[in-house]
PDB file of C-alpha atoms in Angstrom:
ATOM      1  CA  UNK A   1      -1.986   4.269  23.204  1.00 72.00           C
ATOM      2  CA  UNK A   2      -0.991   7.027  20.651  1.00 78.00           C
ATOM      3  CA  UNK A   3      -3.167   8.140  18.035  1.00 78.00           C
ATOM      4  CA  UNK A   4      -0.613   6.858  15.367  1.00 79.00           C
ATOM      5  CA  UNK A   5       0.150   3.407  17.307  1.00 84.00           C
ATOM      6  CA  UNK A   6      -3.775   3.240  16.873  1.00 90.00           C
ATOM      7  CA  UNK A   7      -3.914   3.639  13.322  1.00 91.00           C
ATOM      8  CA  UNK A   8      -0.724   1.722  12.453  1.00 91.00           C
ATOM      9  CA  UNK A   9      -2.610  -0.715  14.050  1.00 93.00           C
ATOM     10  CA  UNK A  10      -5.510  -0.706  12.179  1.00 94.00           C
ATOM     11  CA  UNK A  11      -3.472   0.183   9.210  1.00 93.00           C
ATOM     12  CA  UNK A  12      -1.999  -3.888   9.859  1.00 92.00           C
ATOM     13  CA  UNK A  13      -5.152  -5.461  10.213  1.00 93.00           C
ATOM     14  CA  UNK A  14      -6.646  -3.522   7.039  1.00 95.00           C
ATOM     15  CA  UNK A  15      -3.383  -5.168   5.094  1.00 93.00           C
ATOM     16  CA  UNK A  16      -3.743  -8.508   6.873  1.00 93.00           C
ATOM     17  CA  UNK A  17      -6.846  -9.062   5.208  1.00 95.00           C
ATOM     18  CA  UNK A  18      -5.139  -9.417   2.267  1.00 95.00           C
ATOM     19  CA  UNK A  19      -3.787 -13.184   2.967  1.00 94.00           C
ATOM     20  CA  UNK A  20      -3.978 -14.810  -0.648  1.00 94.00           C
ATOM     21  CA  UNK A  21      -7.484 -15.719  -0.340  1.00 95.00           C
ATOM     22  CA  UNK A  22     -10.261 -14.734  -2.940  1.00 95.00           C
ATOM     23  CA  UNK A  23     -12.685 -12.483  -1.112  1.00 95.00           C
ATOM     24  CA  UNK A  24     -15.366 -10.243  -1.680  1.00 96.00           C
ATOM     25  CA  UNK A  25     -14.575  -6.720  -0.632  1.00 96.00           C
ATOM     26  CA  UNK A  26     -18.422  -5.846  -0.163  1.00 95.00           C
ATOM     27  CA  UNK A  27     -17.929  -8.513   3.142  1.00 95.00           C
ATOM     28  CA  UNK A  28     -19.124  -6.239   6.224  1.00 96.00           C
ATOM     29  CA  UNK A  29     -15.524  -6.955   8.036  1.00 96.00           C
ATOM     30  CA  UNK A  30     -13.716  -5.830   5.362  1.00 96.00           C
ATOM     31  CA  UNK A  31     -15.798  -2.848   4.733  1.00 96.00           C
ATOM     32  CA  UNK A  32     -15.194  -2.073   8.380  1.00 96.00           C
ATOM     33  CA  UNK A  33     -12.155  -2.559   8.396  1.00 96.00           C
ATOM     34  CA  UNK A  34     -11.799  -0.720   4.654  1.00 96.00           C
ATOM     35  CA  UNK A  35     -13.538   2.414   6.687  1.00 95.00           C
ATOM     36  CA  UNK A  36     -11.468   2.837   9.795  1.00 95.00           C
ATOM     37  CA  UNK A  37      -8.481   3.933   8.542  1.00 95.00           C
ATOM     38  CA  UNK A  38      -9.775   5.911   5.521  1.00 95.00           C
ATOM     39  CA  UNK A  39     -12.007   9.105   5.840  1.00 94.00           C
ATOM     40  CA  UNK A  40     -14.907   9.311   3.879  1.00 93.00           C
ATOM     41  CA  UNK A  41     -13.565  13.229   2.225  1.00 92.00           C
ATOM     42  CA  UNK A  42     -10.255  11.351   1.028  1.00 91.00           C
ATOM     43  CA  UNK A  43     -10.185  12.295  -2.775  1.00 86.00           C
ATOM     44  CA  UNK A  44     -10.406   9.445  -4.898  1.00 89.00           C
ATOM     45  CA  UNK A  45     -12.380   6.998  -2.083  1.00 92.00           C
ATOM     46  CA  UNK A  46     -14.305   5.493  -4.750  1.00 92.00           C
ATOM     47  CA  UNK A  47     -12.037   4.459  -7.387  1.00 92.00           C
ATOM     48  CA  UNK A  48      -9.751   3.348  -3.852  1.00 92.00           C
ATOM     49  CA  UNK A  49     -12.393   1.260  -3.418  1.00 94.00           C
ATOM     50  CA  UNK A  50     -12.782  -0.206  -6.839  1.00 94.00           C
ATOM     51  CA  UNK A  51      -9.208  -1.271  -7.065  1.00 92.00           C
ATOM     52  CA  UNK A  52      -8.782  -3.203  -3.984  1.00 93.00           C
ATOM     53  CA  UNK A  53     -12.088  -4.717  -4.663  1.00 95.00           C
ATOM     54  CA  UNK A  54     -10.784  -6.145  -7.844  1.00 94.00           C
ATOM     55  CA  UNK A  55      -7.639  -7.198  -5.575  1.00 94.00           C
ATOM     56  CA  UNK A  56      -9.607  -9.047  -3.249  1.00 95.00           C
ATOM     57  CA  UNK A  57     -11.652 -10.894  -5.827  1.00 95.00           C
ATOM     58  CA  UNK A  58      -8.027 -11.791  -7.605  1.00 95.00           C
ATOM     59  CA  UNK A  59      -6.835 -13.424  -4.350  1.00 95.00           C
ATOM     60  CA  UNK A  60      -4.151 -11.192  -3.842  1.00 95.00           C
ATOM     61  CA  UNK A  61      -1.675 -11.512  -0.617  1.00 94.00           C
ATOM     62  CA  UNK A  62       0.436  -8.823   1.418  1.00 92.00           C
ATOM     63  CA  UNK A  63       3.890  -9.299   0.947  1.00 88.00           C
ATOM     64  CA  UNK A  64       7.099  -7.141   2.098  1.00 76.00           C
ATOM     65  CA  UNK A  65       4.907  -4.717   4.250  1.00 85.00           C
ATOM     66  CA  UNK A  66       7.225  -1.466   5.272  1.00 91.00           C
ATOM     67  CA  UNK A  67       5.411   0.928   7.421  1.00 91.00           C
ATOM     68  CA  UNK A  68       7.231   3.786   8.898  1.00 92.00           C
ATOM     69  CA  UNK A  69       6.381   6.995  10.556  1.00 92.00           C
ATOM     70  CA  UNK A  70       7.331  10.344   9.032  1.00 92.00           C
ATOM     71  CA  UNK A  71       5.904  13.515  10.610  1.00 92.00           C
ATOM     72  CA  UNK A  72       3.373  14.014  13.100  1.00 90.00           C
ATOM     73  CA  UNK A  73       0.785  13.218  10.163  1.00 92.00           C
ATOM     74  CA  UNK A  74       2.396  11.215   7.468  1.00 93.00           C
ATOM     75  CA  UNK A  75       3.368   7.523   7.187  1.00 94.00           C
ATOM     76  CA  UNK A  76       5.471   6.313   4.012  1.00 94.00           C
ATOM     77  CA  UNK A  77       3.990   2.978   3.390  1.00 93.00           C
ATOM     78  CA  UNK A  78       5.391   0.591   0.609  1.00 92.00           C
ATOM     79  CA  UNK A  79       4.278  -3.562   0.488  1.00 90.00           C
ATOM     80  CA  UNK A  80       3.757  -6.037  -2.685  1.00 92.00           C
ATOM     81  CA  UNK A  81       0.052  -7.418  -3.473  1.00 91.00           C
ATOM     82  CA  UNK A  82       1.036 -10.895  -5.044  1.00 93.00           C
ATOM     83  CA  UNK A  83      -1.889 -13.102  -6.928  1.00 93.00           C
ATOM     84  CA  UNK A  84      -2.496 -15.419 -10.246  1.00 91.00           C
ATOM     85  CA  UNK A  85      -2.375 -12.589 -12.441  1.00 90.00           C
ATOM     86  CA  UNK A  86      -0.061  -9.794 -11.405  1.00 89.00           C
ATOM     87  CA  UNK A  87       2.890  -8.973  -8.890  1.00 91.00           C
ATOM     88  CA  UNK A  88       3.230  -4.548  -8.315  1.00 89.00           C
ATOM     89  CA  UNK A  89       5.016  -2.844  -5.674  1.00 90.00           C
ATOM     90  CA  UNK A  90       3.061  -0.202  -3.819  1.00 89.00           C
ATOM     91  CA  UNK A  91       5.344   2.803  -2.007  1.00 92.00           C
ATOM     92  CA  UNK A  92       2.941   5.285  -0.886  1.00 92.00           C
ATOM     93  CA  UNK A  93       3.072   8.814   1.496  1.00 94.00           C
ATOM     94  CA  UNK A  94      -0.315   8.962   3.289  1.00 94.00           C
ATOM     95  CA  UNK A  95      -1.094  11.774   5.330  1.00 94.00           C
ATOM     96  CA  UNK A  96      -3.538  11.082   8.819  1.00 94.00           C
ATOM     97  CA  UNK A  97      -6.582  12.883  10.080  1.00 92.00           C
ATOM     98  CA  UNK A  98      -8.108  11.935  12.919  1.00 90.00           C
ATOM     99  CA  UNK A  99      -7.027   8.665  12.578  1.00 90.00           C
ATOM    100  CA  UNK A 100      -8.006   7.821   8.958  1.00 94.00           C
ATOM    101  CA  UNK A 101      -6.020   8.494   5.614  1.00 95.00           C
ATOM    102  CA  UNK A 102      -6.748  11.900   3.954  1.00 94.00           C
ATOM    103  CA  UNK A 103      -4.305  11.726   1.286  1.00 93.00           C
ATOM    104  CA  UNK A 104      -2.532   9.344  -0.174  1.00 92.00           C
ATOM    105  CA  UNK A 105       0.641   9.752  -3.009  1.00 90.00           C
ATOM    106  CA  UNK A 106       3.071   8.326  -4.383  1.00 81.00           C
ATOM    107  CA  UNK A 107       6.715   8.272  -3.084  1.00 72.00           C
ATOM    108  CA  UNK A 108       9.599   8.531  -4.900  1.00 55.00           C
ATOM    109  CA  UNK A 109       9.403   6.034  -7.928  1.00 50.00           C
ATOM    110  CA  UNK A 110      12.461   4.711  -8.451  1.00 49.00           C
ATOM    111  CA  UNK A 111      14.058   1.885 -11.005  1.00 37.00           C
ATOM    112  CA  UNK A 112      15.252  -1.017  -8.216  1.00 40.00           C
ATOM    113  CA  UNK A 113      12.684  -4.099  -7.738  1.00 38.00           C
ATOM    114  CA  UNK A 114      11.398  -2.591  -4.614  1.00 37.00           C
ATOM    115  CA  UNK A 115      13.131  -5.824  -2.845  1.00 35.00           C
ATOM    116  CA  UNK A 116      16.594  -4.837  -1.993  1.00 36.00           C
ATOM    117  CA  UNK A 117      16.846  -3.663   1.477  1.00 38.00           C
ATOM    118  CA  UNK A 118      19.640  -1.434   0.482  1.00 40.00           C
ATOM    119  CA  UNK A 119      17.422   0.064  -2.216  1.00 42.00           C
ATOM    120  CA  UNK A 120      14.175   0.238   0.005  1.00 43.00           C
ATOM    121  CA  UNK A 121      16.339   2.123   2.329  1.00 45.00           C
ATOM    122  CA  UNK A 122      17.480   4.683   0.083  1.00 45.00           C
ATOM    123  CA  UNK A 123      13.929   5.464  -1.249  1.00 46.00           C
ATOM    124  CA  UNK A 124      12.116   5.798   2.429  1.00 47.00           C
ATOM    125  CA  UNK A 125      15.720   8.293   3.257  1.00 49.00           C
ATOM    126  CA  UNK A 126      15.002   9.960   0.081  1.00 48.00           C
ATOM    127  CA  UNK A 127      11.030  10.124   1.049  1.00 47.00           C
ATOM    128  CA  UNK A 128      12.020  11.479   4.630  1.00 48.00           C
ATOM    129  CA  UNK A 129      14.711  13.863   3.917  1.00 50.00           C
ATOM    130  CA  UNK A 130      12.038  15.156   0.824  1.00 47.00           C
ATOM    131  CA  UNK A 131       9.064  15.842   3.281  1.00 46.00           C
ATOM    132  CA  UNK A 132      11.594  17.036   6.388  1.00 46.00           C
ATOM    133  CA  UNK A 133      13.145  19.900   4.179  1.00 45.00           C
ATOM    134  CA  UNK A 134      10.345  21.310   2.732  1.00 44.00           C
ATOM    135  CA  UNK A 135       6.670  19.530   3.004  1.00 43.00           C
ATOM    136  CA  UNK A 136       5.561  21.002  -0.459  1.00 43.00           C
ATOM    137  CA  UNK A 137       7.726  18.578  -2.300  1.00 41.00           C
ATOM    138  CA  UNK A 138       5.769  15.373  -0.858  1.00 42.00           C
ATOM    139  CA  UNK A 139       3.231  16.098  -3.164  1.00 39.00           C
ATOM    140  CA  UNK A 140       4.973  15.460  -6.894  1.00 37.00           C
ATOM    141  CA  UNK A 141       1.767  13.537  -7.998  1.00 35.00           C
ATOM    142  CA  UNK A 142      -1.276  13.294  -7.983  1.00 34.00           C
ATOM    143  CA  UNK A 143      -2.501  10.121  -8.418  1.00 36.00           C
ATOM    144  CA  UNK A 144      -3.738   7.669  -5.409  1.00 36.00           C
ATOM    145  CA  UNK A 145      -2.674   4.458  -6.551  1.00 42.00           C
ATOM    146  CA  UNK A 146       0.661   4.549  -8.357  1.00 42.00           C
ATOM    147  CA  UNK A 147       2.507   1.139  -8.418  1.00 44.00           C
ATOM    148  CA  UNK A 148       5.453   0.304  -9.810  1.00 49.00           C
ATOM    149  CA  UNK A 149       5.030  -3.788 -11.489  1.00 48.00           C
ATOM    150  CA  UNK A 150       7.599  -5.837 -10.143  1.00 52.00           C
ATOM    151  CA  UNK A 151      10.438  -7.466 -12.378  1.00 51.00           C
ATOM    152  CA  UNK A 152       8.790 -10.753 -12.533  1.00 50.00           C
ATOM    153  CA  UNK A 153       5.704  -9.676 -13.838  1.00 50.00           C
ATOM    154  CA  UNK A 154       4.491 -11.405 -17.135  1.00 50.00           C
ATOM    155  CA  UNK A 155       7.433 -13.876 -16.863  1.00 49.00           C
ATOM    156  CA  UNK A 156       6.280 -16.768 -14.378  1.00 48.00           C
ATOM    157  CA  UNK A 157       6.281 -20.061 -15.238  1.00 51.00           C
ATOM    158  CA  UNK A 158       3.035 -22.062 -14.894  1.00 50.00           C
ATOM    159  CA  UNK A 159       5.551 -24.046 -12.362  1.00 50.00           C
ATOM    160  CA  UNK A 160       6.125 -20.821 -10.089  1.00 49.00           C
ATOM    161  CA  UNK A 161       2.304 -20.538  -9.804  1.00 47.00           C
ATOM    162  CA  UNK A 162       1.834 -22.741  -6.940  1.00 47.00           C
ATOM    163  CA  UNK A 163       4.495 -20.707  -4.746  1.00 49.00           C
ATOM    164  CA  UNK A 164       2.494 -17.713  -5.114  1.00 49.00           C
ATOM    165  CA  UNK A 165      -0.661 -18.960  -4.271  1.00 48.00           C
ATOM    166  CA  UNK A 166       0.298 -20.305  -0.898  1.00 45.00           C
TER     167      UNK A 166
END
């Protein structure tokens, strides 16, 4: 098995823990599973950390997961994190090491829902053709968890609650 079939892999499980349940992100597995696909001299581990923590705790679930190959070293990655209190679209360029994320930006943010297949499509072709022509341009900011909020957020019903719990 490939290196990058390895970590896709563990990439999927890492995701899978977040299934709608409240957990605590402190939980061994998780931790484990938190540490095997990011490497300890990724900038910005620590606040990485707080943030899905505070996911976890909320309940959140995994929804939409796209995960698609790039270059030899960099995955564009984009899935929804659905719970009681907020819905956001994540589209993110990661770049590998050994196995473990290194760096992690956002892709191109654009103004669809992040739903539309036709629209998803067009963002991962604009992320690919971006980093293919010249690799510099991948990196247009800086930050290591941009998310975009999804068009429903702050306008569920008390009624539409249920559906996103289970």
């Amino acid at each position: 098995m490939s290196s990058a079939s390895k970590f896709q892999q563990q990439f999927y499980a890492y995701i899978s823990t977040f299934d709608g349940n409240k957990k605590d992100f402190w939980q061994p597995d998780i931790q484990y599973k938190f540490n095997t696909i990011m490497h300890q001299s990724c900038a910005g581990i620590d606040d990485i950390r707080l943030v899905h923590a505070n996911m976890f705790a909320l309940g959140s679930k995994a929804i939409c997961f796209i995960f698609r190959r790039m270059t030899a070293d960099g995955f564009f990655v984009k899935f929804r994190l659905v719970n009681w209190k907020t819905d956001v679209t994540t589209e993110q360029l990661i770049t590998v090491k050994d196995g473990r994320i290194v760096q992690v930006q956002a892709s191109h943010p654009g103004d669809d829902d992040g739903l539309s297949t036709a629209n998803s499509r067009t963002h991962e072709r604009y992320a690919m053709n971006k980093c293919q022509s010249r690799p510099d341009n991948c990196i247009h900011r800086p930050n290591l968890l941009i998310h975009r909020h999804h068009k429903s957020e702050g306008k569920i019903r008390a009624s539409q609650m249920y559906h996103l719990r289970t």
